[in-house]
Amino acid sequence: MPFGYHGCYLRIDVSKGTSEYAPLSDTVLRQYLGGSGLGVKLLLDEGAAVMDPLAPEAPLVFAFSPLVGSPLTTSAKFAVVSKSPLTGRINDSLASSGFAIAGKRCGCDAIVIVGRAAELSVVVIDETGVRMEPAIEYRGATCRETESGLKARLGANYRVASIGPAGEHLVRYATISHDGRHAGRGGSGAVLGSKNVKAIALRGTKRAEWANPEELTTISKSLSKRSFGPATAKYRELGTATNLLTFNRFGALPTRNFQSGTFEEAASLSPEQLSTTRSKTRESCVSCTIGCEHIYSLGTGRGVRVEYESLFALGSLCGVSDADAVLRASQRCDELGLDTISTGGTIAFAMECVERGWLNEPWLTFGSADALLRVIDLIGSRQGIGDLLADGSRRAAEAIGHHSIDFAPQVKGLEIPGYEPRALQTMALGFAVGARGADHNRSGAYEVDFSDKVDRRHVTLDAVRHAIDTEDKAALMDSMIICKFLRGVFEDFQAEAAEMLRSVTGWDVSADELRETAKRIVSSKRQFNLLAGWTPAEDTLPERFLSTPLPNDPEASLSRERLDSLVAEYHRQRGW
Ligand code: SF4
């Protein structure tokens, strides 16, 4: 067994209440590393691609990484990997903090959960073993209520990941949350909910050893020092929301269900404006020296963590400029356990259907703060129109008809993040080919659009290799796992990643080997999707983006022909 690992995963069957440790070979660990990579490998071995993601037998994987528990900044992260109930394709979402460290201290590199408990339960893993306890009293509780209740019951040193009411109601974009952070995209919360598992509570004492602790300390100090530098300044100063006004200037801020790329009231949602009237504190994940989390006060109670993606999805995309309402909507999504991007995207789609007279919910209009808050609660409880919208914009479009699928803002069923594809065309390619659907975390192609490598509104085939590079880099970062907000501090990420892995594992690993590892992980996701029924027609964007230029920027026009040629070149360069 290499250093940095335990060499096994814990497989728990919640139907039977049984568990076992299963070995992980050195070869598998070296080929898939951890996090997303190891999660996909375990899913393939379990045969998950052909299963109904909400069936008892469908596995849900919590995958840790060799770096978890090390002094490397931002390394306290875990991946949640399953077949997505929203897309029917691979889904890997990442979250942070003490749950990752506690999980690895349970003496395993991943936890696989299968089965369906007879009643709502919590899975407890500690030094006495694995057990199931009833969680009936937490039915309908928010993630924070569940977490604090279980800590009071079990002990403050347990770390808890849980679902909110949305996960219990099998909302197809429900999250799994821990300490205010979310494995957000693709509906892993619904998968856990389908198993009748409200939460997993962990406490462990087993530490993995490092191959070269002195070298690891030196690398960690250097990385921490650089994490205080200019490459991460924007995350410390204003957080991810810092991009909002820039995107609006570029015509890339999706507005009213992607009918426009500029929002005339964007300033009211900008962090510059938000911080003039509200107090704000900064927080960070465990083991992080950057601290990108900006928590805004809402007057009473806990504040709300403000992210660009939540501001765009619940703000400009729904045409809502009332900043208080948008912050409350974001907080409500956190409480219910809803992915803010898919929530906002599905609501904005419904608002456009109402505008066209195809959905008889006249109160659900663009710009209405009251409607936004009301419909979020309906989605979280699957009541009224919320039952349809809880299935996401693609399924809602199929039910509504009228070719509304042409403007349902999704790829493979996953709602599109806050990057207007017509204005950012390398990102358009990244969205189209994304294994888990429209995704800005598994492809960093927007970085290419904002560089001098391409003309973002007229990209050519030259953009393809850059898009592939960002996807490969993301696969490596998500498998090692290290926070993407560090990416700007590396001159040669693969070379530094090899150094980190050498000091942790003792492997004589090189940058070239890691480039191959990244490609293997991307290919494994594709293999999963092929087994799940992927067809080439899925690698595209909704018709709106391919037939309608942005109204305020006619140059931001993307034809089907151009997107198809980019996708074909992508497949060619991937060797698929
Ligand atoms: S930069 Fe932000 S998301 Fe990344 S580890 Fe630090 S606090 Fe967490």
Coordinates of C-alpha atoms in Angstrom, one line a residue, residues 162-471:
S162 CA -26.7 15.5 5.3
I163 CA -29.6 16.2 3.0
G164 CA -32.3 18.7 3.5
P165 CA -36.0 18.4 2.7
A166 CA -35.3 18.5 -1.0
G167 CA -33.2 15.4 -0.8
E168 CA -35.9 13.6 1.1
H169 CA -38.4 14.6 -1.6
L170 CA -36.1 13.3 -4.3
V171 CA -35.7 16.7 -6.0
R172 CA -33.4 15.8 -8.9
Y173 CA -31.0 18.6 -8.1
A174 CA -30.8 18.2 -4.3
T175 CA -27.5 18.6 -2.6
I176 CA -25.5 16.9 0.1
S177 CA -24.2 19.5 2.6
H178 CA -21.6 19.7 5.2
D179 CA -20.7 22.7 7.4
G180 CA -22.5 25.1 5.0
R181 CA -20.7 23.7 1.9
H182 CA -22.5 21.6 -0.7
A183 CA -21.8 18.8 -3.1
G184 CA -24.1 20.8 -5.3
R185 CA -24.6 19.7 -8.8
G186 CA -26.4 16.7 -10.4
G187 CA -28.7 15.6 -7.5
S188 CA -26.5 13.5 -5.2
G189 CA -28.8 14.6 -2.4
A190 CA -31.7 12.8 -4.2
V191 CA -29.6 9.6 -4.4
L192 CA -28.9 9.7 -0.7
G193 CA -32.6 10.5 -0.1
S194 CA -33.6 7.5 -2.2
K195 CA -31.6 5.3 0.2
N196 CA -33.6 6.7 3.2
V197 CA -30.4 8.1 4.6
K198 CA -30.7 11.6 6.1
A199 CA -27.0 11.9 7.1
I200 CA -23.6 10.3 7.5
A201 CA -21.8 11.0 10.7
L202 CA -18.1 10.3 11.0
R203 CA -15.4 10.2 13.6
G204 CA -12.0 8.5 13.1
T205 CA -8.5 8.2 14.5
K206 CA -6.6 6.4 11.8
R207 CA -4.0 8.5 10.0
A208 CA -2.4 7.8 6.7
E209 CA 1.4 8.2 6.8
W210 CA 3.3 10.5 4.4
A211 CA 6.3 9.2 2.4
N212 CA 8.4 12.2 2.9
P213 CA 7.1 14.5 5.7
E214 CA 9.9 17.0 5.5
E215 CA 9.6 17.6 1.8
L216 CA 5.8 17.8 2.2
T217 CA 6.2 20.5 4.8
T218 CA 8.5 22.5 2.5
I219 CA 6.1 22.2 -0.4
S220 CA 3.1 23.1 1.8
K221 CA 4.8 26.2 3.2
S222 CA 5.6 27.4 -0.3
L223 CA 2.1 26.8 -1.5
S224 CA 0.5 28.5 1.5
K225 CA 2.8 31.5 1.0
R226 CA 1.9 31.8 -2.7
S227 CA -1.8 31.4 -1.8
F228 CA -1.6 34.9 -0.2
G229 CA -0.4 36.4 -3.5
P230 CA -2.1 38.3 -6.3
A231 CA -3.4 35.2 -8.1
T232 CA -6.0 34.7 -5.3
A233 CA -6.6 38.3 -4.3
K234 CA -10.0 38.5 -6.0
Y235 CA -11.3 35.6 -4.0
R236 CA -10.2 37.1 -0.7
E237 CA -11.4 40.6 -1.5
L238 CA -14.9 40.1 -3.0
G239 CA -15.1 36.3 -3.6
T240 CA -16.4 34.7 -6.8
A241 CA -19.1 37.4 -7.0
T242 CA -16.3 39.7 -8.1
N243 CA -17.0 38.6 -11.7
L244 CA -20.6 39.8 -11.9
L245 CA -20.1 43.3 -13.3
T246 CA -17.2 42.2 -15.5
F247 CA -19.5 39.5 -17.1
N248 CA -22.2 42.1 -17.5
R249 CA -19.8 44.4 -19.4
F250 CA -18.8 41.5 -21.7
G251 CA -22.5 40.7 -22.4
A252 CA -21.9 37.4 -20.7
L253 CA -24.2 37.7 -17.7
P254 CA -27.2 35.4 -18.5
T255 CA -30.4 37.3 -18.0
R256 CA -34.1 36.3 -18.1
N257 CA -33.5 32.7 -19.1
F258 CA -30.6 33.5 -21.5
Q259 CA -32.7 36.0 -23.5
S260 CA -30.0 38.6 -22.9
G261 CA -26.4 38.8 -21.8
T262 CA -26.7 42.0 -19.9
F263 CA -28.9 42.8 -16.9
E264 CA -29.8 46.5 -16.6
E265 CA -29.9 46.2 -12.8
A266 CA -26.7 44.2 -12.4
A267 CA -25.2 46.8 -10.1
S268 CA -27.7 46.1 -7.4
L269 CA -26.4 42.5 -7.2
S270 CA -22.8 43.3 -7.4
P271 CA -20.6 42.6 -4.3
E272 CA -19.5 46.2 -4.3
Q273 CA -23.1 47.3 -3.8
L274 CA -24.1 44.4 -1.5
S275 CA -21.3 45.3 0.9
T276 CA -22.3 49.0 1.2
T277 CA -25.4 48.2 3.2
R278 CA -24.7 44.8 4.8
S279 CA -22.1 43.6 7.2
K280 CA -19.9 40.9 5.9
T281 CA -17.5 38.3 7.4
R282 CA -15.1 36.0 5.7
E283 CA -14.8 32.3 6.3
S284 CA -12.9 29.4 4.8
C285 CA -13.0 25.7 4.5
V286 CA -10.8 23.8 6.9
S287 CA -7.1 23.7 5.9
C288 CA -7.5 26.7 3.5
T289 CA -5.3 29.8 3.5
I290 CA -7.3 31.7 0.9
G291 CA -10.8 32.1 2.5
C292 CA -13.0 32.9 -0.5
E293 CA -16.3 32.6 1.4
H294 CA -18.0 35.9 2.0
I295 CA -20.9 35.7 4.4
Y296 CA -23.4 38.6 4.2
S297 CA -25.7 39.5 7.1
L298 CA -29.5 39.4 6.5
G299 CA -30.2 41.3 9.7
T300 CA -31.2 38.4 11.9
G301 CA -30.0 34.9 12.2
R302 CA -27.1 33.4 10.2
G303 CA -25.9 35.2 7.2
V304 CA -25.7 33.8 3.7
R305 CA -22.7 32.8 1.7
V306 CA -22.7 34.7 -1.5
E307 CA -21.3 33.2 -4.7
Y308 CA -21.4 34.5 -8.3
E309 CA -23.3 31.4 -9.4
S310 CA -26.1 31.9 -6.9
L311 CA -26.4 35.7 -7.6
F312 CA -26.6 35.0 -11.4
A313 CA -29.0 32.1 -11.2
L314 CA -31.5 33.5 -8.6
G315 CA -30.9 37.1 -9.7
S316 CA -30.3 38.2 -13.3
L317 CA -31.5 34.8 -14.8
C318 CA -34.8 35.3 -13.1
G319 CA -34.8 39.1 -13.8
V320 CA -34.8 39.7 -10.0
S321 CA -32.8 42.8 -8.9
D322 CA -34.0 42.9 -5.3
A323 CA -30.7 42.0 -3.6
D324 CA -32.3 41.0 -0.3
A325 CA -34.7 38.6 -2.0
V326 CA -31.8 37.0 -4.0
L327 CA -29.8 36.6 -0.8
R328 CA -32.8 35.1 1.0
A329 CA -33.5 32.8 -2.0
S330 CA -29.9 31.6 -1.9
Q331 CA -30.1 31.0 1.9
R332 CA -33.4 29.1 1.3
C333 CA -31.8 26.9 -1.3
D334 CA -29.0 26.1 1.3
E335 CA -31.6 25.3 3.9
L336 CA -33.7 23.0 1.7
G337 CA -30.6 21.5 0.1
L338 CA -31.1 22.7 -3.5
D339 CA -28.4 23.4 -6.1
T340 CA -28.8 27.1 -6.8
I341 CA -27.8 26.9 -10.4
S342 CA -30.4 24.3 -11.3
T343 CA -33.0 25.9 -9.1
G344 CA -32.5 29.3 -10.8
G345 CA -32.3 27.8 -14.3
T346 CA -35.5 25.8 -13.9
I347 CA -37.4 28.7 -12.4
A348 CA -36.2 31.1 -15.2
F349 CA -37.3 28.5 -17.8
A350 CA -40.7 28.3 -16.1
M351 CA -41.0 32.1 -16.0
E352 CA -40.5 32.2 -19.8
C353 CA -43.1 29.5 -20.3
V354 CA -45.5 31.6 -18.2
E355 CA -44.7 34.7 -20.3
R356 CA -45.5 32.7 -23.5
G357 CA -48.8 31.4 -22.0
W358 CA -47.7 27.8 -21.9
L359 CA -47.7 27.4 -18.2
N360 CA -50.8 28.6 -16.2
E361 CA -49.0 30.0 -13.2
P362 CA -49.6 33.8 -13.8
W363 CA -47.8 34.8 -10.5
L364 CA -44.5 33.2 -11.7
T365 CA -43.1 36.2 -13.6
F366 CA -39.6 37.5 -14.4
G367 CA -38.5 40.1 -11.8
S368 CA -40.9 39.0 -9.1
A369 CA -39.0 38.5 -5.8
D370 CA -42.1 37.1 -4.1
A371 CA -42.6 34.5 -6.8
L372 CA -38.9 33.5 -6.6
L373 CA -39.1 32.8 -2.9
R374 CA -42.5 31.1 -3.1
V375 CA -41.5 28.7 -5.9
I376 CA -38.3 27.7 -4.2
D377 CA -40.4 26.4 -1.3
L378 CA -42.7 24.6 -3.6
I379 CA -39.8 22.9 -5.3
G380 CA -38.2 21.9 -2.0
S381 CA -41.5 20.2 -1.0
R382 CA -42.6 19.1 -4.4
Q383 CA -46.0 20.9 -4.0
G384 CA -48.0 22.4 -6.8
I385 CA -45.9 23.5 -9.8
G386 CA -42.9 22.7 -7.6
D387 CA -43.4 19.0 -8.4
L388 CA -42.8 19.5 -12.1
L389 CA -39.9 21.9 -11.5
A390 CA -38.3 19.5 -9.1
D391 CA -37.4 17.3 -12.0
G392 CA -35.3 20.1 -13.7
S393 CA -35.8 22.1 -16.9
R394 CA -35.4 19.3 -19.4
R395 CA -38.1 17.1 -18.0
A396 CA -40.3 20.2 -17.4
A397 CA -39.9 21.1 -21.1
E398 CA -40.8 17.6 -22.2
A399 CA -44.0 17.9 -20.1
I400 CA -44.9 21.4 -21.3
G401 CA -44.2 20.8 -25.0
H402 CA -44.5 23.7 -27.6
H403 CA -40.8 23.0 -28.5
S404 CA -39.9 24.7 -25.1
I405 CA -36.9 22.3 -25.0
D406 CA -35.3 24.8 -27.5
F407 CA -34.8 27.3 -24.6
A408 CA -34.6 25.0 -21.6
P409 CA -31.2 26.1 -20.3
Q410 CA -29.5 22.7 -20.0
V411 CA -27.1 20.3 -21.5
K412 CA -27.7 16.6 -20.9
G413 CA -30.3 17.8 -18.4
L414 CA -27.9 19.9 -16.2
E415 CA -28.7 23.6 -16.1
I416 CA -26.2 25.9 -17.6
P417 CA -24.0 28.0 -15.2
G418 CA -23.5 31.7 -15.4
Y419 CA -21.5 32.0 -18.6
E420 CA -23.4 33.1 -21.8
P421 CA -22.2 30.5 -24.4
R422 CA -22.7 32.9 -27.4
A423 CA -20.4 35.5 -25.8
L424 CA -17.9 32.8 -24.5
Q425 CA -17.6 30.3 -27.3
T426 CA -14.8 28.1 -26.0
M427 CA -17.0 27.7 -22.9
A428 CA -19.9 26.8 -25.2
L429 CA -17.8 23.9 -26.4
G430 CA -16.9 23.0 -22.8
F431 CA -20.6 22.9 -21.9
A432 CA -21.6 20.9 -25.0
V433 CA -19.1 18.1 -24.4
G434 CA -19.1 18.0 -20.6
A435 CA -19.6 14.5 -19.2
R436 CA -21.9 15.7 -16.4
G437 CA -23.6 18.2 -18.7
A438 CA -23.2 22.0 -18.7
D439 CA -20.4 22.5 -16.3
H440 CA -17.9 25.3 -15.4
N441 CA -16.1 23.2 -12.9
R442 CA -15.1 20.2 -15.0
S443 CA -14.1 22.5 -17.9
G444 CA -12.4 25.8 -17.3
A445 CA -12.8 26.9 -21.0
Y446 CA -14.0 30.3 -19.9
E447 CA -10.4 31.0 -18.9
V448 CA -9.5 30.6 -22.5
D449 CA -12.2 33.0 -23.6
F450 CA -10.9 35.6 -21.3
S451 CA -7.3 35.1 -22.5
D452 CA -5.6 36.3 -25.6
K453 CA -5.6 32.8 -27.1
V454 CA -8.9 33.1 -28.8
D455 CA -11.4 35.7 -30.1
R456 CA -14.2 34.7 -27.7
R457 CA -17.1 35.5 -30.1
H458 CA -15.5 34.0 -33.1
V459 CA -13.6 30.9 -31.9
T460 CA -12.0 28.6 -34.4
L461 CA -10.8 25.0 -34.1
D462 CA -7.6 26.3 -32.4
A463 CA -9.7 26.7 -29.3
V464 CA -10.3 23.0 -29.0
R465 CA -6.9 22.0 -27.6
H466 CA -7.1 24.8 -25.0
A467 CA -10.5 23.6 -23.9
I468 CA -9.1 20.0 -23.6
D469 CA -6.2 21.3 -21.5
T470 CA -8.6 22.9 -19.0
E471 CA -10.7 19.8 -18.8

